[in-house]
CSV table of C-alpha atoms and ligand atoms in Angstrom, one decimal:
chain,number,residue,atom,x,y,z
A,26,MET,CA,20.3,104.9,155.3
A,27,THR,CA,23.6,103.6,153.7
A,28,LYS,CA,25.3,105.8,151.1
A,29,PHE,CA,28.2,104.9,148.9
A,30,THR,CA,30.2,106.5,146.2
A,31,ALA,CA,29.0,106.1,142.6
A,32,VAL,CA,29.5,107.6,139.2
A,33,LEU,CA,26.1,108.9,137.9
A,34,ILE,CA,25.0,110.0,134.5
A,35,GLU,CA,22.0,112.3,134.5
A,36,LYS,CA,20.0,113.7,131.6
A,37,THR,CA,20.1,117.5,131.1
A,38,GLU,CA,18.3,119.8,128.7
A,39,ASP,CA,21.3,119.9,126.4
A,40,GLY,CA,22.5,116.4,126.8
A,41,GLN,CA,23.9,114.7,129.9
A,42,LYS,CA,26.1,115.3,132.9
A,43,VAL,CA,28.5,112.9,134.5
A,44,GLY,CA,29.9,113.1,138.0
A,45,PHE,CA,30.5,111.4,141.3
A,46,THR,CA,27.7,111.2,143.8
A,47,ASP,CA,26.8,109.8,147.2
A,48,PHE,CA,24.2,107.2,146.2
A,49,ASP,CA,21.6,105.9,148.6
A,50,GLU,CA,21.5,102.1,148.7
A,51,ASN,CA,17.7,102.2,148.8
A,52,ASP,CA,17.8,103.7,145.3
A,53,LEU,CA,19.5,100.6,143.8
A,54,MET,CA,17.3,98.6,141.5
A,55,ASP,CA,15.7,95.3,142.3
A,56,GLY,CA,17.9,92.3,142.4
A,57,ASN,CA,18.5,89.3,144.7
A,58,VAL,CA,22.3,89.7,145.2
A,59,THR,CA,24.1,92.7,146.6
A,60,VAL,CA,27.8,92.8,145.7
A,61,ARG,CA,30.6,94.9,147.2
A,62,VAL,CA,32.4,96.0,144.0
A,63,GLU,CA,36.2,95.7,144.2
A,64,PHE,CA,37.2,96.3,140.6
A,65,SER,CA,35.6,97.4,137.4
A,66,CYS,CA,37.2,98.4,134.2
A,67,ILE,CA,36.9,100.6,131.1
A,68,ASN,CA,35.4,99.2,127.9
A,69,TYR,CA,34.7,101.0,124.6
A,70,LYS,CA,31.0,100.9,125.5
A,71,ASP,CA,31.6,102.7,128.8
A,72,GLY,CA,33.4,105.4,126.8
A,73,LEU,CA,30.4,105.8,124.5
A,74,ALA,CA,28.1,106.0,127.6
A,75,VAL,CA,30.2,108.7,129.4
A,76,SER,CA,30.8,110.8,126.3
A,77,GLY,CA,27.1,110.5,125.1
A,78,LEU,CA,28.4,109.5,121.6
A,79,ALA,CA,25.9,106.6,121.3
A,80,PRO,CA,22.6,105.7,123.0
A,81,VAL,CA,24.1,103.1,125.3
A,82,MET,CA,21.9,103.8,128.3
A,83,ARG,CA,18.2,102.9,128.4
A,84,ARG,CA,17.5,104.3,131.9
A,85,TRP,CA,18.1,107.7,133.6
A,86,PRO,CA,19.8,108.4,135.8
A,87,MET,CA,22.3,105.7,135.3
A,88,ILE,CA,25.4,104.4,137.1
A,89,PRO,CA,27.7,103.3,134.1
A,90,GLY,CA,30.1,100.4,134.1
A,91,ILE,CA,29.3,97.1,132.4
A,92,ASP,CA,31.7,94.9,134.3
A,93,LEU,CA,32.3,94.1,137.9
A,94,ALA,CA,34.3,91.8,140.2
A,95,GLY,CA,33.5,91.8,143.9
A,96,THR,CA,32.3,89.9,146.9
A,97,VAL,CA,28.7,89.0,147.7
A,98,GLU,CA,27.4,90.9,150.7
A,99,GLN,CA,23.8,89.7,150.8
A,100,SER,CA,22.0,87.0,148.7
A,101,ALA,CA,18.5,85.6,148.3
A,102,HIS,CA,19.7,83.6,145.3
A,103,PRO,CA,20.2,79.9,145.9
A,104,ASP,CA,23.6,79.8,144.1
A,105,TRP,CA,25.3,82.6,146.0
A,106,LYS,CA,26.1,83.4,149.7
A,107,PRO,CA,27.9,86.2,151.5
A,108,GLY,CA,31.6,86.0,150.9
A,109,ASP,CA,31.4,84.5,147.4
A,110,HIS,CA,33.7,86.1,144.9
A,111,VAL,CA,31.9,86.9,141.7
A,112,VAL,CA,32.2,88.4,138.2
A,113,LEU,CA,29.5,90.1,136.1
A,114,ASN,CA,29.8,91.1,132.5
A,115,GLY,CA,26.9,92.7,130.6
A,116,PHE,CA,23.3,91.5,131.0
A,117,GLY,CA,22.4,95.2,130.7
A,118,LEU,CA,24.7,96.4,133.6
A,119,GLY,CA,25.4,100.1,133.0
A,120,GLU,CA,22.8,100.1,130.2
A,121,THR,CA,19.4,99.1,131.6
A,122,HIS,CA,20.4,98.2,135.1
A,123,LEU,CA,22.4,100.4,137.5
A,124,GLY,CA,26.0,99.6,136.9
A,125,ALA,CA,29.5,98.8,138.2
A,126,TRP,CA,31.1,102.1,138.8
A,127,ALA,CA,29.9,102.2,142.4
A,128,GLU,CA,31.0,100.7,145.6
A,129,LYS,CA,27.8,98.5,145.6
A,130,ALA,CA,25.7,96.9,143.0
A,131,ARG,CA,22.4,95.0,143.4
A,132,VAL,CA,21.9,92.5,140.6
A,133,ASN,CA,20.2,89.3,139.5
A,134,GLY,CA,22.1,86.3,140.8
A,135,ASP,CA,21.5,84.6,137.4
A,136,TRP,CA,23.8,87.0,135.8
A,137,LEU,CA,26.9,86.2,138.0
A,138,VAL,CA,29.7,83.8,137.3
A,139,PRO,CA,32.2,82.6,140.0
A,140,LEU,CA,35.6,84.3,140.0
A,141,PRO,CA,37.8,81.6,138.5
A,142,GLN,CA,40.0,79.8,141.1
A,143,GLY,CA,43.4,81.5,141.4
A,144,MET,CA,42.3,84.7,139.6
A,145,SER,CA,42.1,88.0,141.5
A,146,ALA,CA,39.3,90.5,141.1
A,147,ARG,CA,41.9,92.8,139.6
A,148,GLU,CA,42.9,90.2,137.0
A,149,ALA,CA,39.2,89.5,136.2
A,150,MET,CA,38.6,93.2,135.5
A,151,ALA,CA,41.9,93.5,133.6
A,152,ILE,CA,40.2,91.0,131.3
A,153,GLY,CA,36.7,92.4,131.6
A,154,THR,CA,34.1,92.3,128.8
A,155,ALA,CA,36.7,93.1,126.2
A,156,GLY,CA,38.9,90.1,127.2
A,157,TYR,CA,36.0,87.7,127.7
A,158,THR,CA,34.6,88.7,124.3
A,159,ALA,CA,38.0,87.9,122.8
A,160,MET,CA,37.8,84.5,124.4
A,161,LEU,CA,34.3,84.0,123.0
A,162,ALA,CA,35.7,84.9,119.5
A,163,VAL,CA,38.6,82.4,119.9
A,164,ILE,CA,36.2,79.7,120.9
A,165,ALA,CA,33.9,80.5,117.9
A,166,LEU,CA,36.9,80.2,115.5
A,167,GLU,CA,37.9,76.9,117.1
A,168,ARG,CA,34.3,75.6,116.8
A,169,HIS,CA,34.4,76.6,113.1
A,170,GLY,CA,37.5,74.4,112.7
A,171,THR,CA,40.1,77.2,112.5
A,172,THR,CA,43.3,75.5,113.7
A,173,PRO,CA,46.8,77.0,113.9
A,174,ASP,CA,48.0,74.8,110.9
A,175,LYS,CA,45.5,76.5,108.6
A,176,GLY,CA,47.5,79.7,108.4
A,177,PRO,CA,47.7,83.2,110.0
A,178,VAL,CA,44.9,84.8,111.9
A,179,VAL,CA,44.4,88.6,111.8
A,180,VAL,CA,43.4,90.7,114.8
A,181,THR,CA,42.2,94.2,114.0
A,182,GLY,CA,42.2,97.1,116.5
A,183,ALA,CA,45.1,95.1,118.0
A,184,VAL,CA,46.4,97.7,120.5
A,185,GLY,CA,42.9,98.1,122.0
A,186,GLY,CA,41.6,96.0,124.9
A,187,LEU,CA,39.7,93.3,122.9
A,188,GLY,CA,42.5,93.2,120.3
A,189,SER,CA,45.3,92.9,122.9
A,190,VAL,CA,43.7,90.0,124.7
A,191,ALA,CA,42.8,88.3,121.4
A,192,VAL,CA,46.5,88.5,120.3
A,193,ALA,CA,47.7,87.0,123.5
A,194,LEU,CA,45.2,84.2,123.5
A,195,LEU,CA,45.7,83.2,119.9
A,196,ALA,CA,49.5,83.3,120.3
A,197,LYS,CA,49.4,81.1,123.4
A,198,LEU,CA,47.2,78.6,121.5
A,199,GLY,CA,49.8,78.4,118.7
A,200,TYR,CA,48.3,80.6,116.0
A,201,GLU,CA,50.4,82.8,113.9
A,202,VAL,CA,49.0,86.2,114.7
A,203,VAL,CA,48.9,89.2,112.3
A,204,ALA,CA,48.1,92.3,114.4
A,205,SER,CA,46.5,95.2,112.5
A,206,THR,CA,46.9,98.7,114.1
A,207,GLY,CA,46.8,102.4,113.5
A,208,ARG,CA,49.6,102.7,116.0
A,209,THR,CA,52.6,100.9,114.5
A,210,SER,CA,54.7,102.8,117.1
A,211,GLU,CA,53.2,100.0,119.4
A,212,ALA,CA,54.7,97.2,117.3
A,213,ASP,CA,57.1,96.2,120.1
A,214,TYR,CA,54.2,96.0,122.5
A,215,LEU,CA,52.2,93.9,120.1
A,216,LYS,CA,55.1,91.5,119.5
A,217,SER,CA,55.7,91.2,123.3
A,218,ILE,CA,52.1,89.9,123.7
A,219,GLY,CA,52.4,87.5,120.9
A,220,ALA,CA,52.0,89.1,117.4
A,221,LYS,CA,54.2,87.5,114.7
A,222,GLU,CA,53.6,90.3,112.3
A,223,VAL,CA,52.3,93.9,112.7
A,224,ILE,CA,50.5,95.6,109.8
A,225,GLU,CA,49.4,99.2,109.4
A,226,ARG,CA,45.6,99.5,109.6
A,227,THR,CA,45.5,101.3,106.2
A,228,GLU,CA,46.3,97.9,104.6
A,229,LEU,CA,42.7,96.9,105.5
A,230,ALA,CA,41.1,100.3,104.9
A,231,GLY,CA,41.3,100.6,101.1
A,232,LYS,CA,38.5,100.2,98.6
A,233,VAL,CA,36.9,96.8,99.2
A,234,ARG,CA,37.2,94.3,96.4
A,235,PRO,CA,34.7,91.4,96.3
A,236,LEU,CA,37.6,89.0,96.5
A,237,ALA,CA,41.2,89.9,97.3
A,238,LYS,CA,44.4,87.8,97.6
A,239,GLU,CA,43.8,85.1,100.2
A,240,ARG,CA,45.9,86.1,103.2
A,241,PHE,CA,44.3,84.9,106.5
A,242,ALA,CA,42.8,81.7,107.7
A,243,GLY,CA,40.7,83.7,110.1
A,244,GLY,CA,40.2,86.9,111.9
A,245,ILE,CA,39.0,88.6,115.1
A,246,ASP,CA,37.7,92.0,114.3
A,247,SER,CA,37.0,94.8,116.7
A,248,VAL,CA,36.7,97.5,114.0
A,249,GLY,CA,33.8,96.7,111.7
A,250,SER,CA,33.0,98.7,108.5
A,251,THR,CA,35.6,98.7,105.7
A,252,THR,CA,38.1,96.9,107.8
A,253,LEU,CA,35.9,93.9,108.4
A,254,ALA,CA,34.8,93.9,104.7
A,255,ASN,CA,38.5,93.9,103.6
A,256,VAL,CA,39.3,91.1,106.1
A,257,LEU,CA,36.5,89.0,104.7
A,258,SER,CA,37.7,89.5,101.1
A,259,MET,CA,41.2,88.5,102.2
A,260,THR,CA,40.1,85.4,104.1
A,261,ARG,CA,41.2,82.0,102.6
A,262,TYR,CA,38.9,79.4,101.3
A,263,GLY,CA,36.7,78.0,104.1
A,264,GLY,CA,38.0,80.4,106.7
A,265,ALA,CA,36.1,82.4,109.3
A,266,VAL,CA,36.0,85.8,110.8
A,267,ALA,CA,34.6,86.7,114.2
A,268,ALA,CA,32.8,90.1,114.1
A,269,CYS,CA,33.1,91.6,117.6
A,270,GLY,CA,33.2,95.4,117.3
A,271,LEU,CA,32.4,98.7,115.6
A,272,ALA,CA,35.3,101.0,116.6
A,273,GLY,CA,35.6,102.0,112.9
A,274,GLY,CA,31.9,102.0,112.1
A,275,LEU,CA,28.6,100.1,112.3
A,276,ASP,CA,28.3,99.5,108.5
A,277,LEU,CA,29.7,96.5,106.6
A,278,PRO,CA,30.3,97.4,102.9
A,279,THR,CA,30.9,93.9,101.7
A,280,THR,CA,29.5,91.6,98.9
A,281,VAL,CA,28.4,88.0,99.1
A,282,ALA,CA,31.5,86.9,97.1
A,283,PRO,CA,33.6,85.8,100.1
A,284,PHE,CA,30.7,83.7,101.4
A,285,ILE,CA,29.5,82.1,98.2
A,286,LEU,CA,32.7,81.8,96.3
A,287,ARG,CA,35.2,81.0,99.1
A,288,GLY,CA,32.8,79.5,101.7
A,289,VAL,CA,34.0,82.1,104.3
A,290,SER,CA,31.9,82.3,107.5
A,291,LEU,CA,31.1,85.5,109.4
A,292,LEU,CA,30.7,84.6,113.1
A,293,GLY,CA,28.7,87.0,115.2
A,294,ILE,CA,29.9,87.5,118.8
A,295,ASP,CA,27.7,89.0,121.5
A,296,SER,CA,29.0,89.2,125.1
A,297,VAL,CA,26.0,90.9,126.7
A,298,TYR,CA,23.3,88.2,126.6
A,299,CYS,CA,25.7,85.3,125.9
A,300,PRO,CA,24.1,82.3,127.7
A,301,GLN,CA,25.6,81.1,131.0
A,302,PRO,CA,27.2,77.9,129.8
A,303,GLN,CA,29.2,79.7,127.1
A,304,ARG,CA,30.2,82.5,129.5
A,305,ARG,CA,31.4,80.1,132.1
A,306,GLU,CA,33.3,78.1,129.5
A,307,ALA,CA,35.0,81.4,128.4
A,308,TRP,CA,36.0,82.3,131.9
A,309,ARG,CA,37.3,78.8,132.5
A,310,ARG,CA,39.4,79.1,129.4
A,311,LEU,CA,40.6,82.5,130.3
A,312,ALA,CA,41.9,81.1,133.6
A,313,THR,CA,44.2,78.7,131.7
A,314,ASP,CA,44.8,80.2,128.2
A,315,LEU,CA,45.7,83.8,129.0
A,316,GLU,CA,49.2,84.2,130.3
A,317,ARG,CA,49.0,86.3,133.5
A,318,LYS,CA,52.3,88.0,132.8
A,319,LYS,CA,51.1,89.1,129.4
A,320,LEU,CA,47.8,90.2,131.0
A,321,GLU,CA,49.7,92.3,133.5
A,322,SER,CA,51.8,93.9,130.8
A,323,MET,CA,48.7,95.0,128.9
A,324,THR,CA,47.0,96.4,132.0
A,325,THR,CA,46.9,99.8,133.5
A,326,GLU,CA,45.3,100.3,136.9
A,327,VAL,CA,43.1,103.4,137.2
A,328,PRO,CA,41.9,104.8,140.6
A,329,PHE,CA,38.1,105.2,140.9
A,330,SER,CA,38.6,109.0,140.8
A,331,GLY,CA,40.1,108.7,137.3
A,332,VAL,CA,37.5,106.5,135.7
A,333,ILE,CA,35.5,109.2,133.9
A,334,GLU,CA,38.5,110.8,132.3
A,335,ALA,CA,39.9,107.4,131.2
A,336,ALA,CA,36.5,106.4,129.7
A,337,ARG,CA,36.5,109.6,127.6
A,338,GLN,CA,39.9,108.7,126.2
A,339,ILE,CA,39.0,105.2,125.1
A,340,VAL,CA,36.6,106.5,122.3
A,341,ASP,CA,39.4,108.6,121.0
A,342,GLY,CA,41.5,105.4,120.5
A,343,LYS,CA,44.1,106.7,123.0
A,344,LEU,CA,44.2,103.9,125.4
A,345,ARG,CA,46.5,100.9,125.1
A,346,GLY,CA,45.4,97.4,126.2
A,347,ARG,CA,43.1,97.1,129.2
A,348,HIS,CA,42.3,99.4,132.1
A,349,ALA,CA,41.2,98.0,135.5
A,350,VAL,CA,39.5,100.4,137.9
A,351,ARG,CA,40.1,99.9,141.6
A,352,ILE,CA,36.7,100.7,143.2
A,353,ALA,CA,37.1,99.4,146.8
B,419,NDP,P1,39.4,99.8,122.5
B,419,NDP,O1,39.1,101.3,122.3
B,419,NDP,O2,40.3,99.4,123.6
B,419,NDP,O3,39.9,99.2,121.1
B,419,NDP,C1,39.5,99.6,119.9
B,419,NDP,C2,40.6,99.7,118.9
B,419,NDP,O4,40.1,99.8,117.6
B,419,NDP,C3,41.5,100.9,119.1
B,419,NDP,O5,42.5,100.7,120.1
B,419,NDP,C4,42.1,101.0,117.7
B,419,NDP,O6,43.1,100.0,117.6
B,419,NDP,C5,41.0,100.6,116.8
B,419,NDP,N1,40.2,101.7,116.3
B,419,NDP,C6,39.6,102.7,116.9
B,419,NDP,N2,39.1,103.6,116.1
B,419,NDP,C7,39.3,103.1,114.8
B,419,NDP,C8,38.9,103.5,113.5
B,419,NDP,N3,38.2,104.7,113.4
B,419,NDP,N4,39.3,102.8,112.5
B,419,NDP,C9,40.0,101.7,112.7
B,419,NDP,N5,40.4,101.2,113.9
B,419,NDP,C10,40.0,101.9,114.9
B,419,NDP,O7,37.9,99.1,122.7
B,419,NDP,P2,37.6,97.7,123.2
B,419,NDP,O8,38.7,96.8,122.9
B,419,NDP,O9,37.0,97.7,124.5
B,419,NDP,O10,36.4,97.3,122.2
B,419,NDP,C11,36.7,97.1,120.8
B,419,NDP,C12,35.4,97.0,120.0
B,419,NDP,O11,34.7,95.8,120.4
B,419,NDP,C13,34.4,98.2,120.3
B,419,NDP,O12,33.7,98.5,119.1
B,419,NDP,C14,33.4,97.5,121.3
B,419,NDP,O13,32.2,98.2,121.3
B,419,NDP,C15,33.4,96.1,120.8
B,419,NDP,N6,33.0,95.2,121.8
B,419,NDP,C16,32.0,94.3,121.5
B,419,NDP,C17,31.6,93.3,122.3
B,419,NDP,C18,30.6,92.3,121.9
B,419,NDP,O14,29.9,91.8,122.8
B,419,NDP,N7,30.5,92.0,120.6
B,419,NDP,C19,32.2,93.3,123.7
B,419,NDP,C20,33.3,94.1,123.9
B,419,NDP,C21,33.6,95.1,123.0
B,419,NDP,P3,44.6,100.4,117.0
B,419,NDP,O15,45.1,101.6,117.8
B,419,NDP,O16,45.4,99.1,117.2
B,419,NDP,O17,44.4,100.7,115.6
């Protein structure tokens, strides 16, 4: 009988309880690849799961953690062999399938991507789902035809994980980045990772007009709600906005005016069930288009023992950038 340390969320009469446990390997769910987890990270969704603020988990008890980087221990999958270095984002990890905040995970080999050449497990989890989603959003804007010469691109929730990686990626690709934040005290940080201009989030929080002054050629939004609606109404003719998140709310109080009068496009971004070709492309691009020094400057390493507390803080909007969790 092999046991290992894991975080476990269990249902209780008045809600849920979260803590560390010695988990029996025999109790892992079905899968054809067993991975020794080296790093995981903290995403907004992990914060929702740990705090019980939204119904993220579809199975009880659950090991949370939607991202892992580690080494294959055993494999019955044709693509993977012991010793391979792998990354997994989403596919229900930490939601429907026992997740990443554990020393071991047993998963479906179809969900894995290879750790990009020259990237460490720590760097992959400093990127994590938030960063890989930012890359998907950048690729979506590019496919739409949003090029740096079209004008400034706004990133909302810019001090957060997704926002920080989006700022760094866009800046490296030559875009003029306008970073929107509730924490203007972090303006120097945002400029150091590539923002040209930092605006106070209240500028995007007022009453939504069907059409406002055309300001942005595009946007990457991690906030949703009124913020996204205002960004849409401020997007220039023919521009596009990638909708990634809901940190400010699930609603979208907009009108059809930006779409039918300015030809603005709203691009939906899903990381969880994103097909393999797109996720592999995103990881390839992250290996080349995200400056490692900037990634390091936005990353805080959290010991495994601190993961629960850090996850509680993310939903309070208290964390800056990305948090990689050292599991091994
Ligand atoms: P973070 O908590 O790191 O970032 C969220 C940021 O949003 C905060 O840092 C803050 O930025 C801003 N924010 C928080 N609350 C509010 C509010 N009430 N009003 C306006 N702005 C607010 O989270 P992540 O970067 O991990 O995730 C960001 C969002 O993207 C989440 O909603 C998450 O669920 C979603 N997401 C979606 C994915 C997908 O597949 N589509 C994948 C990954 C994430 P600041 O301090 O700068 O104002």
